[in-house]
PDB file of C-alpha atoms in Angstrom:
ATOM      1  CA  GLN A   1       0.204  -0.047   0.172  1.00  0.00           C
ATOM      2  CA  LEU A   2       1.381   3.591  -0.774  1.00  0.00           C
ATOM      3  CA  GLY A   3       2.967   5.079   2.291  1.00  0.00           C
ATOM      4  CA  ASN A   4       3.230   2.182   3.765  1.00  0.00           C
ATOM      5  CA  ALA A   5       6.869  -0.111   4.414  1.00  0.00           C
ATOM      6  CA  GLN A   6       5.943  -3.558   3.364  1.00  0.00           C
ATOM      7  CA  LEU A   7       8.186  -4.817   5.267  1.00  0.00           C
ATOM      8  CA  GLY A   8       7.287  -8.701   5.251  1.00  0.00           C
ATOM      9  CA  ALA A   9       8.937  -8.067   1.436  1.00  0.00           C
ATOM     10  CA  MET A  10      11.978  -6.545   3.200  1.00  0.00           C
ATOM     11  CA  ASN A  11      12.744  -8.751   5.326  1.00  0.00           C
ATOM     12  CA  ARG A  12      12.910 -11.809   2.609  1.00  0.00           C
ATOM     13  CA  LEU A  13      15.132  -9.506   0.469  1.00  0.00           C
ATOM     14  CA  ARG A  14      17.372  -9.141   3.201  1.00  0.00           C
ATOM     15  CA  GLU A  15      17.606 -12.841   3.579  1.00  0.00           C
ATOM     16  CA  VAL A  16      18.343 -13.358  -0.574  1.00  0.00           C
ATOM     17  CA  LYS A  17      21.783 -14.564  -1.043  1.00  0.00           C
ATOM     18  CA  GLY A  18      24.296 -12.807  -2.690  1.00  0.00           C
ATOM     19  CA  LEU A  19      22.341  -9.459  -3.047  1.00  0.00           C
ATOM     20  CA  PRO A  20      23.666  -7.165  -5.136  1.00  0.00           C
ATOM     21  CA  PRO A  21      25.401  -3.982  -3.192  1.00  0.00           C
ATOM     22  CA  SER A  22      23.678  -1.152  -4.901  1.00  0.00           C
ATOM     23  CA  ALA A  23      20.458  -3.448  -3.823  1.00  0.00           C
ATOM     24  CA  ARG A  24      21.504  -3.799  -0.296  1.00  0.00           C
ATOM     25  CA  ILE A  25      22.100  -0.517  -0.018  1.00  0.00           C
ATOM     26  CA  ALA A  26      19.061   0.678  -1.126  1.00  0.00           C
ATOM     27  CA  LEU A  27      17.214  -1.835   0.996  1.00  0.00           C
ATOM     28  CA  ALA A  28      19.426   0.049   4.188  1.00  0.00           C
ATOM     29  CA  GLY A  29      17.584   3.228   2.984  1.00  0.00           C
ATOM     30  CA  ALA A  30      14.319   1.699   2.948  1.00  0.00           C
ATOM     31  CA  TYR A  31      14.848   0.416   6.714  1.00  0.00           C
ATOM     32  CA  ALA A  32      16.225   4.023   7.347  1.00  0.00           C
ATOM     33  CA  VAL A  33      12.747   5.467   5.727  1.00  0.00           C
ATOM     34  CA  ALA A  34      10.320   2.999   7.826  1.00  0.00           C
ATOM     35  CA  GLY A  35      12.465   3.860  11.048  1.00  0.00           C
ATOM     36  CA  ASN A  36      14.262   0.799  11.499  1.00  0.00           C
ATOM     37  CA  LYS A  37      17.740   2.286  11.592  1.00  0.00           C
ATOM     38  CA  LYS A  38      19.486  -0.931  13.357  1.00  0.00           C
ATOM     39  CA  VAL A  39      18.675  -2.824  10.541  1.00  0.00           C
ATOM     40  CA  ALA A  40      19.607  -0.486   8.045  1.00  0.00           C
ATOM     41  CA  LYS A  41      23.249   0.214   9.845  1.00  0.00           C
ATOM     42  CA  SER A  42      23.832  -3.546   9.562  1.00  0.00           C
ATOM     43  CA  LEU A  43      23.260  -3.631   6.280  1.00  0.00           C
ATOM     44  CA  MET A  44      25.396  -0.354   5.298  1.00  0.00           C
ATOM     45  CA  ASP A  45      28.030  -2.047   7.577  1.00  0.00           C
ATOM     46  CA  LYS A  46      28.333  -5.726   5.319  1.00  0.00           C
ATOM     47  CA  PRO A  47      31.231  -5.968   3.489  1.00  0.00           C
ATOM     48  CA  SER A  48      30.972  -6.611   0.141  1.00  0.00           C
ATOM     49  CA  LYS A  49      33.362  -8.400  -1.730  1.00  0.00           C
ATOM     50  CA  ASP A  50      31.598  -8.127  -5.512  1.00  0.00           C
ATOM     51  CA  LYS A  51      33.511  -5.378  -7.875  1.00  0.00           C
ATOM     52  CA  LYS A  52      31.417  -2.525  -8.913  1.00  0.00           C
ATOM     53  CA  LYS A  53      30.474  -2.982 -12.557  1.00  0.00           C
ATOM     54  CA  GLU A  54      28.671  -0.984 -15.488  1.00  0.00           C
ATOM     55  CA  GLU A  55      25.226  -2.037 -15.894  1.00  0.00           C
ATOM     56  CA  PHE A  56      23.709   0.394 -18.093  1.00  0.00           C
ATOM     57  CA  TYR A  57      21.438  -1.910 -19.693  1.00  0.00           C
ATOM     58  CA  ASP A  58      20.348  -4.344 -17.288  1.00  0.00           C
ATOM     59  CA  CYS A  59      19.561  -1.884 -14.229  1.00  0.00           C
ATOM     60  CA  TYR A  60      21.504   1.283 -15.842  1.00  0.00           C
ATOM     61  CA  GLY A  61      23.912   1.237 -13.018  1.00  0.00           C
ATOM     62  CA  SER A  62      27.463   1.973 -12.891  1.00  0.00           C
ATOM     63  CA  GLY A  63      29.858   2.848  -9.832  1.00  0.00           C
ATOM     64  CA  LEU A  64      29.120   6.399 -10.131  1.00  0.00           C
ATOM     65  CA  ARG A  65      25.334   5.884  -9.589  1.00  0.00           C
ATOM     66  CA  ASP A  66      26.247   3.477  -6.926  1.00  0.00           C
ATOM     67  CA  MET A  67      27.714   6.217  -5.051  1.00  0.00           C
ATOM     68  CA  ALA A  68      24.645   8.350  -5.520  1.00  0.00           C
ATOM     69  CA  ILE A  69      22.533   5.581  -3.784  1.00  0.00           C
ATOM     70  CA  GLU A  70      25.072   5.190  -1.069  1.00  0.00           C
ATOM     71  CA  LEU A  71      25.167   8.766  -0.142  1.00  0.00           C
ATOM     72  CA  GLU A  72      21.042   8.982  -0.143  1.00  0.00           C
ATOM     73  CA  ALA A  73      21.427   5.625   2.266  1.00  0.00           C
ATOM     74  CA  LEU A  74      23.961   7.398   4.500  1.00  0.00           C
ATOM     75  CA  THR A  75      21.881  10.799   4.810  1.00  0.00           C
ATOM     76  CA  LEU A  76      18.887   8.675   5.936  1.00  0.00           C
ATOM     77  CA  LEU A  77      20.996   7.003   8.361  1.00  0.00           C
ATOM     78  CA  GLY A  78      21.781  10.328   9.818  1.00  0.00           C
ATOM     79  CA  GLU A  79      25.192   9.262   9.284  1.00  0.00           C
ATOM     80  CA  TYR A  80      26.065  12.911   7.729  1.00  0.00           C
ATOM     81  CA  ASP A  81      29.947  12.597   8.465  1.00  0.00           C
ATOM     82  CA  LYS A  82      30.163   9.703   6.590  1.00  0.00           C
ATOM     83  CA  ALA A  83      28.089  10.883   3.831  1.00  0.00           C
ATOM     84  CA  ALA A  84      30.062  14.153   3.820  1.00  0.00           C
ATOM     85  CA  THR A  85      33.119  12.425   3.038  1.00  0.00           C
ATOM     86  CA  LEU A  86      31.474  10.282   0.334  1.00  0.00           C
ATOM     87  CA  LEU A  87      29.734  13.724  -1.236  1.00  0.00           C
ATOM     88  CA  ARG A  88      33.280  15.239  -1.690  1.00  0.00           C
ATOM     89  CA  ALA A  89      34.271  11.843  -3.745  1.00  0.00           C
ATOM     90  CA  LEU A  90      31.226  11.738  -5.355  1.00  0.00           C
ATOM     91  CA  SER A  91      31.363  15.225  -6.770  1.00  0.00           C
ATOM     92  CA  ALA A  92      35.174  14.801  -7.826  1.00  0.00           C
ATOM     93  CA  GLN A  93      33.992  12.174  -9.814  1.00  0.00           C
ATOM     94  CA  PHE A  94      31.052  13.803 -11.041  1.00  0.00           C
ATOM     95  CA  VAL A  95      32.675  17.326 -12.404  1.00  0.00           C
ATOM     96  CA  ASP A  96      35.709  15.069 -13.835  1.00  0.00           C
ATOM     97  CA  ARG A  97      33.896  12.758 -15.959  1.00  0.00           C
ATOM     98  CA  GLU A  98      33.035  13.980 -19.589  1.00  0.00           C
ATOM     99  CA  TRP A  99      29.957  12.110 -20.356  1.00  0.00           C
ATOM    100  CA  LEU A 100      26.981  11.132 -17.999  1.00  0.00           C
ATOM    101  CA  SER A 101      24.212   8.947 -18.335  1.00  0.00           C
ATOM    102  CA  THR A 102      21.062  10.336 -17.152  1.00  0.00           C
ATOM    103  CA  GLN A 103      20.550   7.879 -14.163  1.00  0.00           C
ATOM    104  CA  GLU A 104      23.957   9.007 -12.864  1.00  0.00           C
ATOM    105  CA  ILE A 105      22.732  12.679 -13.110  1.00  0.00           C
ATOM    106  CA  GLY A 106      19.328  12.162 -11.828  1.00  0.00           C
ATOM    107  CA  THR A 107      20.585   9.939  -8.931  1.00  0.00           C
ATOM    108  CA  THR A 108      23.503  12.067  -7.875  1.00  0.00           C
ATOM    109  CA  PHE A 109      21.314  15.596  -7.815  1.00  0.00           C
ATOM    110  CA  LEU A 110      18.622  13.601  -5.415  1.00  0.00           C
ATOM    111  CA  ALA A 111      21.174  12.574  -3.240  1.00  0.00           C
ATOM    112  CA  VAL A 112      22.611  15.920  -2.931  1.00  0.00           C
ATOM    113  CA  GLU A 113      19.591  17.109  -2.273  1.00  0.00           C
ATOM    114  CA  ARG A 114      18.589  15.198  -0.014  1.00  0.00           C
ATOM    115  CA  PHE A 115      21.507  15.519   1.630  1.00  0.00           C
ATOM    116  CA  ALA A 116      21.476  19.405   2.139  1.00  0.00           C
ATOM    117  CA  LYS A 117      17.989  19.455   3.288  1.00  0.00           C
ATOM    118  CA  ALA A 118      18.558  17.220   5.977  1.00  0.00           C
ATOM    119  CA  THR A 119      22.100  18.947   7.091  1.00  0.00           C
ATOM    120  CA  LYS A 120      20.224  21.874   6.847  1.00  0.00           C
ATOM    121  CA  THR A 121      23.223  23.425   4.502  1.00  0.00           C
ATOM    122  CA  ALA A 122      22.985  27.348   4.438  1.00  0.00           C
ATOM    123  CA  LYS A 123      19.231  27.267   6.042  1.00  0.00           C
ATOM    124  CA  ASN A 124      20.085  30.397   7.582  1.00  0.00           C
ATOM    125  CA  GLY A 125      21.968  31.800   4.812  1.00  0.00           C
ATOM    126  CA  LEU A 126      25.592  32.273   4.258  1.00  0.00           C
ATOM    127  CA  GLU A 127      28.208  33.916   6.152  1.00  0.00           C
ATOM    128  CA  GLY A 128      31.857  34.183   5.566  1.00  0.00           C
ATOM    129  CA  GLU A 129      35.216  35.600   3.636  1.00  0.00           C
ATOM    130  CA  LEU A 130      35.741  35.171   0.428  1.00  0.00           C
ATOM    131  CA  ILE A 131      39.586  35.211  -0.657  1.00  0.00           C
ATOM    132  CA  VAL A 132      40.315  35.751  -4.350  1.00  0.00           C
ATOM    133  CA  ASP A 133      44.451  36.267  -5.360  1.00  0.00           C
ATOM    134  CA  GLY A 134      44.607  37.541  -1.414  1.00  0.00           C
ATOM    135  CA  GLN A 135      41.856  39.838  -1.370  1.00  0.00           C
ATOM    136  CA  ARG A 136      39.371  39.394   0.981  1.00  0.00           C
ATOM    137  CA  GLN A 137      35.522  40.121   0.791  1.00  0.00           C
ATOM    138  CA  SER A 138      32.932  39.249   3.735  1.00  0.00           C
ATOM    139  CA  ILE A 139      30.131  37.476   2.668  1.00  0.00           C
ATOM    140  CA  ASP A 140      26.642  37.708   4.790  1.00  0.00           C
ATOM    141  CA  THR A 141      23.644  37.237   2.654  1.00  0.00           C
ATOM    142  CA  LYS A 142      20.368  35.215   4.078  1.00  0.00           C
ATOM    143  CA  GLY A 143      20.209  33.498   0.980  1.00  0.00           C
ATOM    144  CA  ASN A 144      21.353  29.697   0.035  1.00  0.00           C
ATOM    145  CA  SER A 145      23.959  30.890  -2.686  1.00  0.00           C
ATOM    146  CA  PHE A 146      25.595  33.831  -3.862  1.00  0.00           C
ATOM    147  CA  SER A 147      27.971  33.816  -6.712  1.00  0.00           C
ATOM    148  CA  ARG A 148      30.866  36.175  -7.715  1.00  0.00           C
ATOM    149  CA  VAL A 149      32.806  37.475 -10.836  1.00  0.00           C
ATOM    150  CA  VAL A 150      36.342  37.224  -9.506  1.00  0.00           C
ATOM    151  CA  GLY A 151      38.057  36.872 -13.142  1.00  0.00           C
ATOM    152  CA  SER A 152      38.569  38.400 -16.510  1.00  0.00           C
ATOM    153  CA  ASN A 153      40.429  38.225 -19.775  1.00  0.00           C
ATOM    154  CA  GLY A 154      41.061  34.703 -18.943  1.00  0.00           C
ATOM    155  CA  HIS A 155      42.492  35.258 -15.871  1.00  0.00           C
ATOM    156  CA  ARG A 156      42.110  32.312 -13.711  1.00  0.00           C
ATOM    157  CA  PRO A 157      42.348  33.658 -10.148  1.00  0.00           C
ATOM    158  CA  LYS A 158      43.077  31.426  -6.692  1.00  0.00           C
ATOM    159  CA  VAL A 159      39.835  31.188  -5.227  1.00  0.00           C
ATOM    160  CA  SER A 160      39.293  29.981  -1.281  1.00  0.00           C
ATOM    161  CA  PHE A 161      36.053  30.505   1.219  1.00  0.00           C
ATOM    162  CA  LYS A 162      36.510  30.595   4.772  1.00  0.00           C
ATOM    163  CA  ASN A 163      32.907  29.215   6.109  1.00  0.00           C
ATOM    164  CA  ALA A 164      31.387  30.773   9.292  1.00  0.00           C
ATOM    165  CA  SER A 165      27.958  29.457   8.518  1.00  0.00           C
ATOM    166  CA  SER A 166      25.825  27.188  10.503  1.00  0.00           C
ATOM    167  CA  GLY A 167      25.805  24.366   7.599  1.00  0.00           C
ATOM    168  CA  MET A 168      28.250  22.757   5.123  1.00  0.00           C
ATOM    169  CA  VAL A 169      29.068  25.292   2.217  1.00  0.00           C
ATOM    170  CA  PHE A 170      29.915  24.439  -1.266  1.00  0.00           C
ATOM    171  CA  LEU A 171      32.547  26.218  -3.511  1.00  0.00           C
ATOM    172  CA  THR A 172      32.068  26.157  -7.677  1.00  0.00           C
ATOM    173  CA  LEU A 173      34.574  27.986  -9.710  1.00  0.00           C
ATOM    174  CA  SER A 174      33.275  27.809 -13.249  1.00  0.00           C
ATOM    175  CA  GLU A 175      34.345  29.603 -16.536  1.00  0.00           C
ATOM    176  CA  THR A 176      32.355  31.220 -19.145  1.00  0.00           C
ATOM    177  CA  GLY A 177      33.245  32.904 -23.015  1.00  0.00           C
ATOM    178  CA  LYS A 178      31.730  33.525 -26.187  1.00  0.00           C
ATOM    179  CA  PRO A 179      32.942  30.768 -28.832  1.00  0.00           C
ATOM    180  CA  MET A 180      35.521  31.943 -31.666  1.00  0.00           C
ATOM    181  CA  THR A 181      32.630  31.250 -34.246  1.00  0.00           C
ATOM    182  CA  HIS A 182      29.312  30.895 -34.209  1.00  0.00           C
ATOM    183  CA  LYS A 183      29.814  27.289 -37.061  1.00  0.00           C
ATOM    184  CA  VAL A 184      29.021  24.390 -35.668  1.00  0.00           C
ATOM    185  CA  GLY A 185      30.734  21.336 -37.405  1.00  0.00           C
ATOM    186  CA  ALA A 186      29.610  17.999 -37.856  1.00  0.00           C
ATOM    187  CA  THR A 187      30.851  14.671 -35.984  1.00  0.00           C
ATOM    188  CA  SER A 188      31.018  11.138 -36.185  1.00  0.00           C
ATOM    189  CA  ASN A 189      31.799   8.683 -33.064  1.00  0.00           C
ATOM    190  CA  ASN A 190      31.018   4.935 -34.140  1.00  0.00           C
ATOM    191  CA  LEU A 191      27.912   6.104 -35.815  1.00  0.00           C
ATOM    192  CA  THR A 192      27.057   8.185 -38.944  1.00  0.00           C
ATOM    193  CA  LEU A 193      24.298  10.455 -39.512  1.00  0.00           C
ATOM    194  CA  GLU A 194      23.122  11.953 -42.788  1.00  0.00           C
ATOM    195  CA  VAL A 195      19.980  14.074 -43.041  1.00  0.00           C
ATOM    196  CA  THR A 196      18.216  15.174 -46.279  1.00  0.00           C
ATOM    197  CA  TYR A 197      15.706  17.516 -47.400  1.00  0.00           C
ATOM    198  CA  ALA A 198      12.750  17.158 -49.844  1.00  0.00           C
ATOM    199  CA  ASP A 199       9.475  17.973 -51.589  1.00  0.00           C
ATOM    200  CA  LEU A 200       6.307  16.282 -50.768  1.00  0.00           C
ATOM    201  CA  GLU A 201       7.368  14.359 -54.480  1.00  0.00           C
ATOM    202  CA  GLY A 202      10.706  12.972 -52.797  1.00  0.00           C
ATOM    203  CA  TYR A 203      12.982  15.113 -55.268  1.00  0.00           C
ATOM    204  CA  VAL A 204      15.614  16.856 -53.212  1.00  0.00           C
ATOM    205  CA  ILE A 205      15.415  20.617 -52.507  1.00  0.00           C
ATOM    206  CA  SER A 206      17.895  22.858 -50.176  1.00  0.00           C
ATOM    207  CA  PRO A 207      16.242  24.222 -46.995  1.00  0.00           C
ATOM    208  CA  LYS A 208      18.299  27.532 -46.659  1.00  0.00           C
ATOM    209  CA  LEU A 209      15.521  29.405 -48.494  1.00  0.00           C
ATOM    210  CA  LEU A 210      11.537  28.580 -48.449  1.00  0.00           C
ATOM    211  CA  GLY A 211       8.729  29.948 -49.064  1.00  0.00           C
ATOM    212  CA  MET A 212       6.469  30.736 -45.941  1.00  0.00           C
ATOM    213  CA  GLY A 213       3.948  28.046 -46.403  1.00  0.00           C
ATOM    214  CA  THR A 214       6.083  25.659 -48.108  1.00  0.00           C
ATOM    215  CA  GLU A 215       5.714  21.644 -46.652  1.00  0.00           C
ATOM    216  CA  PHE A 216       8.271  19.691 -46.929  1.00  0.00           C
ATOM    217  CA  LEU A 217      10.093  16.753 -45.867  1.00  0.00           C
ATOM    218  CA  VAL A 218      13.284  15.626 -44.125  1.00  0.00           C
ATOM    219  CA  GLN A 219      14.859  12.310 -43.822  1.00  0.00           C
ATOM    220  CA  VAL A 220      17.265  11.394 -41.278  1.00  0.00           C
ATOM    221  CA  ARG A 221      19.227   8.375 -41.728  1.00  0.00           C
ATOM    222  CA  VAL A 222      20.983   7.010 -38.601  1.00  0.00           C
ATOM    223  CA  HIS A 223      23.958   4.241 -39.806  1.00  0.00           C
ATOM    224  CA  ASN A 224      26.136   1.919 -36.889  1.00  0.00           C
ATOM    225  CA  PRO A 225      29.420   1.150 -38.810  1.00  0.00           C
ATOM    226  CA  GLY A 226      29.883  -1.655 -36.628  1.00  0.00           C
ATOM    227  CA  THR A 227      33.191  -0.653 -34.474  1.00  0.00           C
ATOM    228  CA  ALA A 228      31.321  -0.661 -31.530  1.00  0.00           C
ATOM    229  CA  GLY A 229      29.068  -3.742 -31.885  1.00  0.00           C
ATOM    230  CA  ARG A 230      25.480  -3.530 -31.330  1.00  0.00           C
ATOM    231  CA  LEU A 231      24.283   0.029 -30.336  1.00  0.00           C
ATOM    232  CA  ARG A 232      21.471   0.155 -27.370  1.00  0.00           C
ATOM    233  CA  GLN A 233      19.163   3.024 -26.708  1.00  0.00           C
ATOM    234  CA  LEU A 234      20.176   5.578 -29.061  1.00  0.00           C
ATOM    235  CA  ALA A 235      18.258   8.844 -29.153  1.00  0.00           C
ATOM    236  CA  LEU A 236      18.144  11.202 -32.262  1.00  0.00           C
ATOM    237  CA  ASN A 237      17.232  14.679 -31.256  1.00  0.00           C
ATOM    238  CA  TYR A 238      15.869  16.631 -34.451  1.00  0.00           C
ATOM    239  CA  GLY A 239      15.941  20.391 -33.887  1.00  0.00           C
ATOM    240  CA  LEU A 240      13.739  22.512 -35.308  1.00  0.00           C
ATOM    241  CA  PRO A 241      14.204  26.626 -36.324  1.00  0.00           C
ATOM    242  CA  ALA A 242      12.151  28.629 -34.802  1.00  0.00           C
ATOM    243  CA  GLY A 243      10.516  29.597 -37.975  1.00  0.00           C
ATOM    244  CA  TRP A 244       9.563  25.886 -39.267  1.00  0.00           C
ATOM    245  CA  GLU A 245       6.726  23.722 -37.883  1.00  0.00           C
ATOM    246  CA  VAL A 246       6.800  19.753 -37.365  1.00  0.00           C
ATOM    247  CA  ARG A 247       3.397  17.757 -38.453  1.00  0.00           C
ATOM    248  CA  SER A 248       3.127  14.915 -36.665  1.00  0.00           C
ATOM    249  CA  ASP A 249      -0.134  13.850 -38.336  1.00  0.00           C
ATOM    250  CA  ALA A 250       1.067  13.858 -41.946  1.00  0.00           C
ATOM    251  CA  GLY A 251       1.302  10.294 -42.097  1.00  0.00           C
ATOM    252  CA  ASP A 252       3.609   7.844 -44.813  1.00  0.00           C
ATOM    253  CA  TYR A 253       1.970   9.664 -48.098  1.00  0.00           C
ATOM    254  CA  ASN A 254       0.739   6.326 -48.640  1.00  0.00           C
ATOM    255  CA  GLY A 255       3.844   4.460 -48.278  1.00  0.00           C
ATOM    256  CA  LYS A 256       6.220   6.550 -50.289  1.00  0.00           C
ATOM    257  CA  PHE A 257       7.983   7.737 -46.801  1.00  0.00           C
ATOM    258  CA  VAL A 258       7.593   4.723 -44.443  1.00  0.00           C
ATOM    259  CA  SER A 259      10.213   5.746 -41.067  1.00  0.00           C
ATOM    260  CA  SER A 260      11.660   2.856 -39.598  1.00  0.00           C
ATOM    261  CA  PRO A 261      10.517   1.213 -36.204  1.00  0.00           C
ATOM    262  CA  CYS A 262      11.355   2.768 -32.557  1.00  0.00           C
ATOM    263  CA  PHE A 263      10.485   2.408 -29.201  1.00  0.00           C
ATOM    264  CA  PHE A 264       9.115   5.321 -28.671  1.00  0.00           C
ATOM    265  CA  GLN A 265       9.017   9.039 -30.557  1.00  0.00           C
ATOM    266  CA  ASP A 266       7.759  12.449 -29.127  1.00  0.00           C
ATOM    267  CA  PHE A 267       7.005  15.201 -31.324  1.00  0.00           C
ATOM    268  CA  ARG A 268       7.424  18.417 -29.412  1.00  0.00           C
ATOM    269  CA  ASP A 269       6.928  22.569 -30.725  1.00  0.00           C
ATOM    270  CA  ASP A 270      10.899  22.799 -31.083  1.00  0.00           C
ATOM    271  CA  ARG A 271      11.859  19.052 -31.768  1.00  0.00           C
ATOM    272  CA  VAL A 272      11.402  15.495 -32.283  1.00  0.00           C
ATOM    273  CA  LEU A 273      12.515  13.016 -30.210  1.00  0.00           C
ATOM    274  CA  THR A 274      13.489   9.393 -31.138  1.00  0.00           C
ATOM    275  CA  TYR A 275      14.539   6.257 -29.447  1.00  0.00           C
ATOM    276  CA  PHE A 276      16.183   3.005 -31.040  1.00  0.00           C
ATOM    277  CA  ASP A 277      18.848   0.337 -31.144  1.00  0.00           C
ATOM    278  CA  LEU A 278      20.870  -0.221 -34.035  1.00  0.00           C
ATOM    279  CA  ASN A 279      22.562  -3.947 -34.908  1.00  0.00           C
ATOM    280  CA  PRO A 280      26.234  -3.662 -36.773  1.00  0.00           C
ATOM    281  CA  GLY A 281      25.663  -2.488 -40.089  1.00  0.00           C
ATOM    282  CA  GLU A 282      22.232  -1.661 -39.925  1.00  0.00           C
ATOM    283  CA  THR A 283      20.634   1.897 -41.192  1.00  0.00           C
ATOM    284  CA  ARG A 284      17.288   3.387 -40.045  1.00  0.00           C
ATOM    285  CA  GLU A 285      15.565   6.229 -41.748  1.00  0.00           C
ATOM    286  CA  TYR A 286      12.848   8.477 -39.606  1.00  0.00           C
ATOM    287  CA  TYR A 287      10.892  10.671 -41.962  1.00  0.00           C
ATOM    288  CA  PHE A 288       9.499  13.707 -40.655  1.00  0.00           C
ATOM    289  CA  THR A 289       7.078  16.525 -42.457  1.00  0.00           C
ATOM    290  CA  LEU A 290       7.863  20.601 -41.825  1.00  0.00           C
ATOM    291  CA  ASN A 291       6.299  23.741 -42.701  1.00  0.00           C
ATOM    292  CA  ALA A 292       8.221  26.844 -42.996  1.00  0.00           C
ATOM    293  CA  SER A 293       5.722  28.898 -41.235  1.00  0.00           C
ATOM    294  CA  TYR A 294       7.163  32.340 -40.433  1.00  0.00           C
ATOM    295  CA  GLU A 295       8.982  34.573 -42.294  1.00  0.00           C
ATOM    296  CA  GLY A 296      12.845  35.384 -40.993  1.00  0.00           C
ATOM    297  CA  LYS A 297      16.133  34.094 -40.860  1.00  0.00           C
ATOM    298  CA  PHE A 298      16.411  31.446 -38.280  1.00  0.00           C
ATOM    299  CA  ALA A 299      19.277  28.999 -36.906  1.00  0.00           C
ATOM    300  CA  LEU A 300      19.187  25.424 -37.911  1.00  0.00           C
ATOM    301  CA  PRO A 301      20.177  23.399 -35.029  1.00  0.00           C
ATOM    302  CA  PRO A 302      22.711  20.709 -35.244  1.00  0.00           C
ATOM    303  CA  VAL A 303      20.896  17.170 -35.824  1.00  0.00           C
ATOM    304  CA  GLU A 304      22.009  14.955 -32.887  1.00  0.00           C
ATOM    305  CA  CYS A 305      21.875  11.171 -32.055  1.00  0.00           C
ATOM    306  CA  SER A 306      23.938   9.288 -29.246  1.00  0.00           C
ATOM    307  CA  ALA A 307      23.817   6.678 -27.126  1.00  0.00           C
ATOM    308  CA  LEU A 308      22.171   7.521 -24.017  1.00  0.00           C
ATOM    309  CA  TYR A 309      24.280   4.591 -22.095  1.00  0.00           C
ATOM    310  CA  GLN A 310      27.316   4.386 -23.812  1.00  0.00           C
ATOM    311  CA  ALA A 311      30.406   6.794 -23.917  1.00  0.00           C
ATOM    312  CA  GLY A 312      32.026   7.513 -27.393  1.00  0.00           C
ATOM    313  CA  VAL A 313      28.700   7.027 -29.338  1.00  0.00           C
ATOM    314  CA  SER A 314      27.639   9.784 -30.907  1.00  0.00           C
ATOM    315  CA  ALA A 315      27.249  11.714 -34.625  1.00  0.00           C
ATOM    316  CA  SER A 316      25.737  15.217 -35.195  1.00  0.00           C
ATOM    317  CA  THR A 317      25.223  17.354 -38.731  1.00  0.00           C
ATOM    318  CA  ALA A 318      26.423  20.868 -38.771  1.00  0.00           C
ATOM    319  CA  GLY A 319      25.037  23.885 -37.870  1.00  0.00           C
ATOM    320  CA  SER A 320      23.805  26.371 -40.239  1.00  0.00           C
ATOM    321  CA  THR A 321      20.888  29.164 -40.981  1.00  0.00           C
ATOM    322  CA  VAL A 322      17.831  29.369 -42.855  1.00  0.00           C
ATOM    323  CA  VAL A 323      15.495  31.693 -44.387  1.00  0.00           C
ATOM    324  CA  VAL A 324      11.871  32.133 -44.705  1.00  0.00           C
ATOM    325  CA  GLY A 325      10.327  34.305 -47.105  1.00  0.00           C
ATOM    326  CA  HIS A 326       7.096  35.473 -48.821  1.00  0.00           C
TER     327      HIS A 326
END
């Protein structure tokens, strides 16, 4: 029943031999929520001989995700010192990674948010001293965050913060800037992507200049060259210029333009999202009916396709600009 702990089922699960570490830690968190912290602590303290492995396609698991689950469980148990130590390690891995799965991002944010609430992090405001290249500045704010511009023109300052607040404070140093050019080049990593525009008869056209009200097609071809084996759970993102619209009800024009199968397809105002698998050597084609609806000059975003849970598998087309005229 929703809202009530299923202690019978939890007890049976606890007795399962060879329970994976991630399941054991999640179960410990459930016992903590149910008020049985003694059992929860015994599960957390139980050593594990199993090596953590990536299980993206079986249960969306990874070492980083499991760290986030453990952080949440430690927080629920009230073991904030251990949780803070784990949080630092988790944060270091999180910011150092070039690629993160959606599960890793989601579980990490959830665990950190729960820890911040439980420890009343910066609940009564922030107080302390910000030190930038030796220059000291007092900070006293009622909010739970603050930001300062501390460098310019490529200079990377040395920054530290002395915390005088009642809760924990986390410091992040980020850099922003404008790209040297607005041109976005095409990419291909263990995946190829080809985009073709055509009129409703199938004749190839250029999308760079279209009359307002023109209805046309786009064909997106995604190919797996086989260098990374079978590709699972690919996400194709076709983004539209602001002056175009997509028709989700156009059909396949009596079988002339039939899209390949997919797991799920989401038509939105500004994009179409398509999810599918690709075997080695396989190609899939997806057709969308578009309309040049609004006059003006617009950015045509790159078309992107990548594996949700496999780093190093992605492809994108070059971005450009399009014009919709009278």
